[in-house]
Short mmCIF file of C-alpha atoms and ligand atoms in Angstrom, two decimals:
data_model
loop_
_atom_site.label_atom_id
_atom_site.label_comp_id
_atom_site.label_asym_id
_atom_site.label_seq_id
_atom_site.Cartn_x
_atom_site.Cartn_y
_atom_site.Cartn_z
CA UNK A 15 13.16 -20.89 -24.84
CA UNK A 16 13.48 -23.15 -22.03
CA UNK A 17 16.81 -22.32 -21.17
CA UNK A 18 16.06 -18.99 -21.38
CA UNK A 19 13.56 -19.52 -18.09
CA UNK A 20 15.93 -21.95 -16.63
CA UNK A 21 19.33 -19.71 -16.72
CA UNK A 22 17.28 -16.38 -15.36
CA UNK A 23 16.10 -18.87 -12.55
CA UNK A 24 20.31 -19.73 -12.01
CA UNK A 25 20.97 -16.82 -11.94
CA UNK A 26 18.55 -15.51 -9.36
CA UNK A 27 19.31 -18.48 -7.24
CA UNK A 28 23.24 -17.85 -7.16
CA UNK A 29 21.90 -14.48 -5.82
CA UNK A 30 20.01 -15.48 -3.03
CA UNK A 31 16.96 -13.72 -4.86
CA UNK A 32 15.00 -16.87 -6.08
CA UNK A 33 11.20 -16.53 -5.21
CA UNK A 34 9.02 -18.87 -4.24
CA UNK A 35 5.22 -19.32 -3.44
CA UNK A 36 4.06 -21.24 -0.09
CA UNK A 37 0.79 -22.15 0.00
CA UNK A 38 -1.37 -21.36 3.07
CA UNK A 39 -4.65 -23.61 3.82
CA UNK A 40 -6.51 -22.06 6.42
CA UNK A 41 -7.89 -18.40 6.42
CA UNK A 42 -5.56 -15.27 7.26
CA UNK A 43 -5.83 -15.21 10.89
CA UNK A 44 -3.02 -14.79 13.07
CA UNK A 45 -2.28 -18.81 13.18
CA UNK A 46 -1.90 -19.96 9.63
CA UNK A 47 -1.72 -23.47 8.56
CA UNK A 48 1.25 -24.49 5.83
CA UNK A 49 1.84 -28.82 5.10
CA UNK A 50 -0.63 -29.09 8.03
CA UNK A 51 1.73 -27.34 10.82
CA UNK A 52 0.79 -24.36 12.27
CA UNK A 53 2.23 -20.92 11.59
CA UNK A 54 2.17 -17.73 13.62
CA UNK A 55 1.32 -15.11 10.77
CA UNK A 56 3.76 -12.13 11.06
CA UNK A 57 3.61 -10.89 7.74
CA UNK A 58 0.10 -10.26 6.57
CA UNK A 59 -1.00 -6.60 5.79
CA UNK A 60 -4.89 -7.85 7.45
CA UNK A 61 -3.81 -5.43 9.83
CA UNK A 62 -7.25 -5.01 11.59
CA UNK A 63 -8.13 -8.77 11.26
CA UNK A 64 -11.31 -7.95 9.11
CA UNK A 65 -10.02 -10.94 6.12
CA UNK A 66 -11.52 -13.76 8.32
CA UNK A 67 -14.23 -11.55 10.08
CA UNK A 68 -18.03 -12.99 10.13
CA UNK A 69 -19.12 -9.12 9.57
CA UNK A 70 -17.47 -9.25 6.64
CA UNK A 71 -18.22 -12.96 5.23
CA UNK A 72 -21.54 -12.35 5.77
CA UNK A 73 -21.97 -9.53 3.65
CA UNK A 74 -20.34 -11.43 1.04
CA UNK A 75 -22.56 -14.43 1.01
CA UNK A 76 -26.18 -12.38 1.33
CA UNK A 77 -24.17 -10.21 -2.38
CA UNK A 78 -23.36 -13.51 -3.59
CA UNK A 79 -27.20 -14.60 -3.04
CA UNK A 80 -28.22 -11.42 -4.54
CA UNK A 81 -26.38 -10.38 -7.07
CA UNK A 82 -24.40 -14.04 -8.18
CA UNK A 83 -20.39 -13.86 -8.71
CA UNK A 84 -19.41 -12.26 -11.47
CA UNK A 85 -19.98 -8.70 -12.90
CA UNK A 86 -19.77 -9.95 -16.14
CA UNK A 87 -18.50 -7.13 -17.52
CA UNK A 88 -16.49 -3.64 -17.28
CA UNK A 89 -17.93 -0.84 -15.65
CA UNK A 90 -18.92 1.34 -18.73
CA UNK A 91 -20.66 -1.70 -20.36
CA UNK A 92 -22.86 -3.44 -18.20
CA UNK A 93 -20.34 -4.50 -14.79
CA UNK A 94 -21.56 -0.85 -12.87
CA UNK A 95 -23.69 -2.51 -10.02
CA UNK A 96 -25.97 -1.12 -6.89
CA UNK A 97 -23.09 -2.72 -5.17
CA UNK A 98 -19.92 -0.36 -7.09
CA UNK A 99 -21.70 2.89 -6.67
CA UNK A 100 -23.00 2.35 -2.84
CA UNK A 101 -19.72 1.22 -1.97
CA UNK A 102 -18.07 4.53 -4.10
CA UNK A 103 -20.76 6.69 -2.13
CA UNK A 104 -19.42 4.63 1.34
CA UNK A 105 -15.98 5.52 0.58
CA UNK A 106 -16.35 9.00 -0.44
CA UNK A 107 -18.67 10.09 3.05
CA UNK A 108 -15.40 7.97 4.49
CA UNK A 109 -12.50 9.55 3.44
CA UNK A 110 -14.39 13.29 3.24
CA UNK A 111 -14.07 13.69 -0.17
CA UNK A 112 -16.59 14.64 -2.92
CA UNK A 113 -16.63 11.57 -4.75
CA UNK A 114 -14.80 8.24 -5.67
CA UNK A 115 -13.86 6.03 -7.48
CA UNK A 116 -12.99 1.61 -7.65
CA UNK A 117 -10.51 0.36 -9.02
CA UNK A 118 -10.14 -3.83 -8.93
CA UNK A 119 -6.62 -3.34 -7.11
CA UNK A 120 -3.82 -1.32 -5.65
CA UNK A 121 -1.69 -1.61 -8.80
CA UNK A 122 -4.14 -1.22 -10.92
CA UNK A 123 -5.45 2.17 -9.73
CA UNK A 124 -1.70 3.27 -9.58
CA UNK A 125 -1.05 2.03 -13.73
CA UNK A 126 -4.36 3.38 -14.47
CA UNK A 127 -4.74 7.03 -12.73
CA UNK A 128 -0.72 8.02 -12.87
CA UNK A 129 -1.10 7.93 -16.35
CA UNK A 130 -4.50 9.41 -16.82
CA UNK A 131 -3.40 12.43 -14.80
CA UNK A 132 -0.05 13.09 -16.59
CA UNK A 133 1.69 12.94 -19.86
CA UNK A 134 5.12 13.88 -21.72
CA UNK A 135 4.92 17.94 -20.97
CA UNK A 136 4.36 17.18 -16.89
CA UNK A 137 6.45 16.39 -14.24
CA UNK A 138 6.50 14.08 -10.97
CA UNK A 139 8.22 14.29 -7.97
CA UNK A 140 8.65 10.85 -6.36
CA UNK A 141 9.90 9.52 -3.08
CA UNK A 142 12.47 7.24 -3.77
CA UNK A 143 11.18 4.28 -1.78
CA UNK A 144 7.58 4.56 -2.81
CA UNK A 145 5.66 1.48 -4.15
CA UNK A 146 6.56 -0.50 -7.03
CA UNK A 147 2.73 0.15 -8.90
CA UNK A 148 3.51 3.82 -8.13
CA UNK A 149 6.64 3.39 -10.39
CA UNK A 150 4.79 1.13 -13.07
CA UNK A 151 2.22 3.96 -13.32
CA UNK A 152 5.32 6.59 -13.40
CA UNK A 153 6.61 4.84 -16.84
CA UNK A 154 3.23 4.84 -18.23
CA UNK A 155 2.70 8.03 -18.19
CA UNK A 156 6.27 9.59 -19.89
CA UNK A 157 6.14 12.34 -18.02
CA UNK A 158 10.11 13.71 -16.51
CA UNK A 159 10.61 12.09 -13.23
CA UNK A 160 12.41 13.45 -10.34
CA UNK A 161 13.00 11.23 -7.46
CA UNK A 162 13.57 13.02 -4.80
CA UNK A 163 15.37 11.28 -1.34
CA UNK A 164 13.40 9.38 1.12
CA UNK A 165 11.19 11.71 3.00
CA UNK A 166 13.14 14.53 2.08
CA UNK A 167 11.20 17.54 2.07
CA UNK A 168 13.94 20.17 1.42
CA UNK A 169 15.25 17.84 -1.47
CA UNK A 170 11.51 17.70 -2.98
CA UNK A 171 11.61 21.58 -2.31
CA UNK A 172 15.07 22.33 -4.19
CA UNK A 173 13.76 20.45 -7.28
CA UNK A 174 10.53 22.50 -7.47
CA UNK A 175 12.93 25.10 -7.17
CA UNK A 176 14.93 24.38 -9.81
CA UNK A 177 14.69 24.65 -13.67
CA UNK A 178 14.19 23.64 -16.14
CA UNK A 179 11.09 22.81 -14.43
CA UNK A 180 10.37 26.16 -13.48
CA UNK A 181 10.66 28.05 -17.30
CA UNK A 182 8.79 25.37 -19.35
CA UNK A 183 5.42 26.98 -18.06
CA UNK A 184 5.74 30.46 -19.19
CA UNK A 185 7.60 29.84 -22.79
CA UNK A 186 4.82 27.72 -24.11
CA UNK A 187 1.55 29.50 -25.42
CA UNK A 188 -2.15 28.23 -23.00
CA UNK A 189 -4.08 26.06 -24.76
CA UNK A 190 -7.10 24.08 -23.33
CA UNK A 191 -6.85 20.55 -24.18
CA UNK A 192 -9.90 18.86 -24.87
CA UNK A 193 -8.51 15.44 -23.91
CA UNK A 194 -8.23 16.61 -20.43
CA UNK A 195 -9.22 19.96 -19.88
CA UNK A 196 -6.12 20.98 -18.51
CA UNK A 197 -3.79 24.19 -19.81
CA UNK A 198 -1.55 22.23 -22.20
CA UNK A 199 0.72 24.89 -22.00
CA UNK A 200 1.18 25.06 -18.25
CA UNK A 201 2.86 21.06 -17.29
CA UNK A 202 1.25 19.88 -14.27
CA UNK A 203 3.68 18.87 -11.51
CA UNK A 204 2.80 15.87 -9.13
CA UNK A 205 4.29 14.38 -6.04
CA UNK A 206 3.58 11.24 -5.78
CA UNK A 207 4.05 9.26 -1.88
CA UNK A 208 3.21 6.26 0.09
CA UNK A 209 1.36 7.83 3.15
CA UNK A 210 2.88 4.64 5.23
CA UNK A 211 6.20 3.50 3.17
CA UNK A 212 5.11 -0.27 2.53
CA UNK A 213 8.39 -1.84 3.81
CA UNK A 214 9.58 0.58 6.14
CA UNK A 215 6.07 1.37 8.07
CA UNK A 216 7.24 5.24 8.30
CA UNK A 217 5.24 7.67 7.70
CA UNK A 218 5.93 10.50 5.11
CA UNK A 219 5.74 14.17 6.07
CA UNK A 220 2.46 15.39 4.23
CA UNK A 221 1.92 18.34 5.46
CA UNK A 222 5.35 19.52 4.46
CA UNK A 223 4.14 18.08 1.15
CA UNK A 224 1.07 19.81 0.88
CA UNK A 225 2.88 23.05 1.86
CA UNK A 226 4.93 22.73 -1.10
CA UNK A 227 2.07 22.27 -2.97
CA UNK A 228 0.71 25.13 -2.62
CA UNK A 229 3.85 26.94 -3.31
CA UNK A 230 4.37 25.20 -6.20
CA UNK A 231 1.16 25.02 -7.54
CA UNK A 232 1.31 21.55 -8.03
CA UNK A 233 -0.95 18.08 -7.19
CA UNK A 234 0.08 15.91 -4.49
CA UNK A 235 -1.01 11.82 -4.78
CA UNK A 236 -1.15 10.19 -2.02
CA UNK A 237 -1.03 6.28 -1.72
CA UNK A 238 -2.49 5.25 1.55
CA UNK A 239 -2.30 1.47 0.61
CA UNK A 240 -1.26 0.67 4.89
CA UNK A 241 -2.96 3.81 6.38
CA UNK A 242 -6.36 3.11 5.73
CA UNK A 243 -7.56 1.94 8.29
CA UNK A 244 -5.31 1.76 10.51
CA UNK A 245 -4.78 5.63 10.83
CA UNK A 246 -6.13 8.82 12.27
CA UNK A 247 -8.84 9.42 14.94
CA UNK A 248 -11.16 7.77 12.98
CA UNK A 249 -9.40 5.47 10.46
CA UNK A 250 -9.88 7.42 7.84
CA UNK A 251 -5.69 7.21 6.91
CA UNK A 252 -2.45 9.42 7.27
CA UNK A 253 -4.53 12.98 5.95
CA UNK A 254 -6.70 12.60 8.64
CA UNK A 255 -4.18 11.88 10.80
CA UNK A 256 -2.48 15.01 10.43
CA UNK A 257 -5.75 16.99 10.18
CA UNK A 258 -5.73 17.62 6.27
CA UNK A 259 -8.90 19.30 4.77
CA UNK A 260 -9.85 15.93 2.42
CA UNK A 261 -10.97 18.02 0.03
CA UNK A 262 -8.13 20.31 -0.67
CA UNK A 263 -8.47 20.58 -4.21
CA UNK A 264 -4.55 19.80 -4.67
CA UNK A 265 -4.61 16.06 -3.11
CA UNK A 266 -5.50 13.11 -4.49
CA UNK A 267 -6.24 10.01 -2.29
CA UNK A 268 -5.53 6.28 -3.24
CA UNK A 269 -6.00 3.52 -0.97
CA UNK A 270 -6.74 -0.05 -1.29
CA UNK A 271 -9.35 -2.30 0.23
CA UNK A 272 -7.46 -5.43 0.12
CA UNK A 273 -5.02 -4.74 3.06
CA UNK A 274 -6.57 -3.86 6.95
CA UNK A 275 -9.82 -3.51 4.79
CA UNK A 276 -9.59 -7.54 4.62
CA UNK A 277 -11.32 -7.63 1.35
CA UNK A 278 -9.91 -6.68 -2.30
CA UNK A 279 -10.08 -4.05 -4.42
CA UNK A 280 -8.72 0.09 -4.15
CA UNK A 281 -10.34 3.64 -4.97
CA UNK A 282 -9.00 6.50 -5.73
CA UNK A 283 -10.74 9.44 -3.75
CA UNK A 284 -11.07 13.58 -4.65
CA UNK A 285 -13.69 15.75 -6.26
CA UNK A 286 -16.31 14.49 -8.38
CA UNK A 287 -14.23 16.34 -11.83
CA UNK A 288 -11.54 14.18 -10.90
CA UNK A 289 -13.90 10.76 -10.60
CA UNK A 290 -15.41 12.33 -13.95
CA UNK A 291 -11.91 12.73 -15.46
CA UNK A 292 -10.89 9.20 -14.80
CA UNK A 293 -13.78 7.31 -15.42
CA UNK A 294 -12.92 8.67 -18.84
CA UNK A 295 -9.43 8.53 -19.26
CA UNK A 296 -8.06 6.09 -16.86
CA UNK A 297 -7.46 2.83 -19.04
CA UNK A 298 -6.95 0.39 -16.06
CA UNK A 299 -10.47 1.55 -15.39
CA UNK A 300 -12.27 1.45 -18.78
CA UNK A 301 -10.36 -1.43 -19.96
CA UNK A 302 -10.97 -4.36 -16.98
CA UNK A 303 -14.25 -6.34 -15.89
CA UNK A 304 -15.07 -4.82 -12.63
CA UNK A 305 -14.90 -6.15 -9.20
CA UNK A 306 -17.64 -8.74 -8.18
CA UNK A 307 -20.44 -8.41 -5.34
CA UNK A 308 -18.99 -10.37 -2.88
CA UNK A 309 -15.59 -8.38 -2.58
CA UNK A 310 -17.66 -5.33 -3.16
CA UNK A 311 -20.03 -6.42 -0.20
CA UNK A 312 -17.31 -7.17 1.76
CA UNK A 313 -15.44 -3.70 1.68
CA UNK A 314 -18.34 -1.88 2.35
CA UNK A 315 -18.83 -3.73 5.71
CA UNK A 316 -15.38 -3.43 6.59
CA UNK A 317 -15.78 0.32 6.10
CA UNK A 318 -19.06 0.30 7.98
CA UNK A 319 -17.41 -1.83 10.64
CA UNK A 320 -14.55 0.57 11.01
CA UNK A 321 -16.85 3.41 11.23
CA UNK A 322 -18.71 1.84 14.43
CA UNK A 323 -16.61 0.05 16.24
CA UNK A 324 -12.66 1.64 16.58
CA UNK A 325 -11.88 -1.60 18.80
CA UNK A 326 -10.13 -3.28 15.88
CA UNK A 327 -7.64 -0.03 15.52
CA UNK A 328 -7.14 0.22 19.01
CA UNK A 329 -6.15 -3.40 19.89
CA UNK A 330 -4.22 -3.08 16.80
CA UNK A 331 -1.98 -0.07 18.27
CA UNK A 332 -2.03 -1.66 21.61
CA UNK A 333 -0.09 -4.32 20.19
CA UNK A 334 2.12 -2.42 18.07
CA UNK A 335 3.25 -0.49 21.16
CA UNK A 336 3.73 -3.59 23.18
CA UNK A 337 5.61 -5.42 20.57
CA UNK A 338 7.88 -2.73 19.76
CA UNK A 339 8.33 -2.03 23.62
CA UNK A 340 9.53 -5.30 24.21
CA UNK A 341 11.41 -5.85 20.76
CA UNK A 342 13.12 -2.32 20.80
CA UNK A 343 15.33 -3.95 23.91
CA UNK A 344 16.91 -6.16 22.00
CA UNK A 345 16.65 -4.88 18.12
CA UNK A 346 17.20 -1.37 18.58
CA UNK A 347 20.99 -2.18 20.17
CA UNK A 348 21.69 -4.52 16.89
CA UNK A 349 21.34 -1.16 14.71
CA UNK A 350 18.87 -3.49 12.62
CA UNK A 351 15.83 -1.02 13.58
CA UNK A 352 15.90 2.16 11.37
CA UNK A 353 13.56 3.88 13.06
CA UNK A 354 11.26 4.12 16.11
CA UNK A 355 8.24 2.38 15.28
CA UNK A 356 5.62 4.82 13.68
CA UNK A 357 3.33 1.93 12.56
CA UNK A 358 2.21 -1.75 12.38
CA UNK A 359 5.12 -2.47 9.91
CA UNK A 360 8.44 -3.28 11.62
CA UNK A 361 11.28 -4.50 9.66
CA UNK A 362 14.63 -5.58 11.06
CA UNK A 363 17.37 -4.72 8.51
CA UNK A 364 19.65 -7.14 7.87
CA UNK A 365 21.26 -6.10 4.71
CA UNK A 366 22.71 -9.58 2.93
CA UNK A 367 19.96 -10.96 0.81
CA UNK A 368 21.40 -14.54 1.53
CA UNK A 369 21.48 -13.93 5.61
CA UNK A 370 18.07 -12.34 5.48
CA UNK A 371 16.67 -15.66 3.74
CA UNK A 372 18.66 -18.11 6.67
CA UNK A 373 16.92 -16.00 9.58
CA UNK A 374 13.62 -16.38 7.50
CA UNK A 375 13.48 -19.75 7.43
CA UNK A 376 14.81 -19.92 11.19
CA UNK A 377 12.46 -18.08 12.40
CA UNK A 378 9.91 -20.42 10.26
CA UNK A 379 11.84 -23.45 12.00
CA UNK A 380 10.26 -22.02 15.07
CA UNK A 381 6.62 -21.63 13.62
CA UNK A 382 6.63 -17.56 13.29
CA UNK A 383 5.79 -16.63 9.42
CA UNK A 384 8.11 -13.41 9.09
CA UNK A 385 9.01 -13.10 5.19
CA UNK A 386 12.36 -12.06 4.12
CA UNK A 387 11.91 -9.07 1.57
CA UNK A 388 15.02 -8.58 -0.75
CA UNK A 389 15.84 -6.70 -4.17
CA UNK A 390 14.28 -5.45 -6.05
CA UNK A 391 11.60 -4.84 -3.60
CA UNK A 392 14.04 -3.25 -1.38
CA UNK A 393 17.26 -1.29 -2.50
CA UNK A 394 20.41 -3.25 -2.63
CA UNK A 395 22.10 -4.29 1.03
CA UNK A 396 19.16 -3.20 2.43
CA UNK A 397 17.28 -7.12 2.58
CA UNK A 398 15.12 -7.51 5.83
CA UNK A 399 12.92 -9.37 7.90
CA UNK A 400 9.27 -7.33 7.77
CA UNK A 401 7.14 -8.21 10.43
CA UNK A 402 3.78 -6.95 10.14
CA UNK A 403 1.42 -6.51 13.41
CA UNK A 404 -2.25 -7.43 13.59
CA UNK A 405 -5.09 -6.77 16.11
CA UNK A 406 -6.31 -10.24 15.97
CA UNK A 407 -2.46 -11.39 17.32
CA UNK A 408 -2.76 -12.43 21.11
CA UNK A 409 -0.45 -11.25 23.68
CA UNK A 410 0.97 -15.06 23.67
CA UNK A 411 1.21 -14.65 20.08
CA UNK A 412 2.86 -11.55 20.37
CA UNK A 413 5.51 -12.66 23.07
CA UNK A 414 6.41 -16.04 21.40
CA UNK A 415 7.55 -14.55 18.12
CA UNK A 416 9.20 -12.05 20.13
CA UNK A 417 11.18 -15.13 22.09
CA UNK A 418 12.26 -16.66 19.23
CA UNK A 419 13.44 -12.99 17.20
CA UNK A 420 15.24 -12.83 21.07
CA UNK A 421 16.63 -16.11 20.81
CA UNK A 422 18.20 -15.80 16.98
CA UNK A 423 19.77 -11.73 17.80
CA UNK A 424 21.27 -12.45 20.89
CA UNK A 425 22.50 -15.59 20.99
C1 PLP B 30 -0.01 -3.19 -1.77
C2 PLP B 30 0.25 -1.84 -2.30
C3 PLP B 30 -0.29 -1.44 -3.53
C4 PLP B 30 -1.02 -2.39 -4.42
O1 PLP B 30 -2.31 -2.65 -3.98
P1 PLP B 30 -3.01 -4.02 -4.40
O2 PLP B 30 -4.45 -3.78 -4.11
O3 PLP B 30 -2.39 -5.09 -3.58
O4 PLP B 30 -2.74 -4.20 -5.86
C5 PLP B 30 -0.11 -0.14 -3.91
N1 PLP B 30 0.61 0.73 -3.16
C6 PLP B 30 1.17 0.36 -2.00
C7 PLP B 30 1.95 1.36 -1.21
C8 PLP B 30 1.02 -0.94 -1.53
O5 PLP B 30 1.60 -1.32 -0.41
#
């Protein structure tokens, strides 16, 4: 068995694609402390700052005071808390949407609600870069998958289009399921998206989306894992951004609370038949011991913090458009940018998984934190540097990790 471990390990390493955990021993603030040396933090999704934020902490401590630290059990047994359903009531006035529901994490509302809403006779249409949970939830569910090309909106269109999709609905007799309550003989048809892709930091065109939709008939799920938050007037995410009605009754919302939220945890958003629906069908849901007051405590202030005081997102952008003002000089002309920046995640494509890892760790040689992302969370060739932005970065911050990016490109 050992040689098993220790010849997959080999063979990852002769790839360049050997991972490795660092450990970090301060908080996530924009200076973070590894061996005892000091660390600029370029690659944490605490995109508002809120992880480390007193608003925040001391929410957590007066839950932990109140309620203790555990919920001791899953939501449908005796782990449903003041705590779950103020912060489900929090997100749903939030996000504009009827209800909502928690889930303990990104992944697992992805596993648990992909397969709750679809099964064998359905159908979803995928980007092909979306998120890795979004995938895991895909091959859960058995239903046919169609991945359609990055942001493509005509390709997504041309496979509605198409049959076989098209025929299966009429041929088969309508039949009310009383698993789901949905026609059993009419498939339901999803497209699944990132709202911001995770390591690209574009955005994908969801109003397009939702126009197909409705042509279509067919759902639309939404993953807004790095757009709440930091997106739309408000930061409500990438549907209010481009001024979607919330509660068009063809989109689902997911979104995690773990990333510019600075706490842990994701929800899955929509009308109260959907909450309904996968409170009692969503296993990732049914089957887990809920999330515990302090994280709970802790989202609901971030939300509540976001809601008064927009500072956070606006120092936030005001740093993503200096950074990329100053960095576009010199990494736009090296082709490595792939597109104009549309968001706090900027990642320099460098291709070779083995020269990705060597700028890593020289840009860790001088003290910026910039991970090097490689297959298989990345398509082959396609390895890069993903720098992440954060409102709590300084403008020093900000200038020395674009000096020593400067100083490795164009030397
Ligand atoms: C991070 C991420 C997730 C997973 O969320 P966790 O709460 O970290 O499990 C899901 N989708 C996308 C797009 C993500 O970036």
């Amino acid at each position: 068995m050992r040689e098993r471990f220790k010849e997959y390990l080999e063979q990852l390493q002769s790839k360049n694609l050997l991972r490795f955990l660092r450990t970090v021993e301060s908080d996530q603030g924009p200076e973070i402390i590894f061996e005892g040396k000091k660390y600029l933090n370029f690659s944490s999704n605490n995109y508002l700052g809120l992880a480390n934020h007193p608003y925040l902490k001391q929410a957590a401590i007066e839950a932990v005071e109140k309620y203790g630290t555990g919920s001791g059990a899953s939501r449908l047994i005796t782990g449903s808390m003041s705590l779950h359903e103020e912060l489900e009531k929090k997100i749903a006035a939030f996000k504009g949407t009827e209800s909502a529901l928690i889930f303990n994490s990104g992944t697992q509302a992805n596993m648990g609600a992909i397969p709750a809403l679809v099964g064998e006779n359905d159908f979803i249409f995928s980007d092909e870069l979306n998120h890795a949970s979004l995938i895991d939830g895909y091959r859960l569910s058995k239903a046919k998958i169609e991945v359609y090309r990055h942001g493509d909106v005509g390709h997504v269109g041309a496979l509605l289009a198409a049959p076989p999709n098209k025929g299966v609905a009429s041929s088969a007799p309508t039949q009310i399921s009383p698993i789901d309550g949905r026609s059993q003989g009419s498939p339901l048809r999803i497209i699944i998206t990132d709202s911001i892709f995770s390591m690209d930091g574009d955005i994908a065109p969801l109003p397009e989306i939702m126009a197909l939709a409705k042509k279509y008939d067919c759902l639309v799920y939404v993953d807004e894992a790095h757009g709440t938050g930091v997106f739309g007037k408000s930061g409500k995410g990438v549907v209010e951004h481009f001024g979607i009605d919330p509660k068009n009754h063809r989109l689902i919302q997911m979104g995690t609370l773990g990333k510019a939220l600075g706490s842990f945890g994701a929800y899955i958003a929509g009308s109260k038949d959907l909450i309904d629906f996968l409170i009692n069908k969503a296993r990732t849901f049914i089957f887990s011991t809920s999330l515990p007051p302090a994280v709970l405590a802790a989202s609901k202030a971030a939300i509540e913090l976001i809601e008064k005081d927009p500072s956070h997102r606006e120092k936030l952008w005001e740093n993503v458009r200096y950074f990329s003002r100053v960095g576009a000089q010199f990494i736009a002309p090296t082709g490595m940018m792939n597109h104009a920046p549309t968001s706090p995640i900027l990642p320099i494509i460098i291709g070779d998984a083995k020269k990705t890892m060597e700028v890593a760790q020289q840009l860790f040689e001088h003290g910026i934190w910039a991970t090097g992302i490689r297959p298989p969370t990345v398509p082959e060739g396609t390895s890069r540097i993903r720098l992440t932005i954060m409102a709590s970065h300084t403008k020093e911050h900000l200038d020395r990790c674009l000096e020593a990016i400067n100083k490795l490109f164009n030397k």
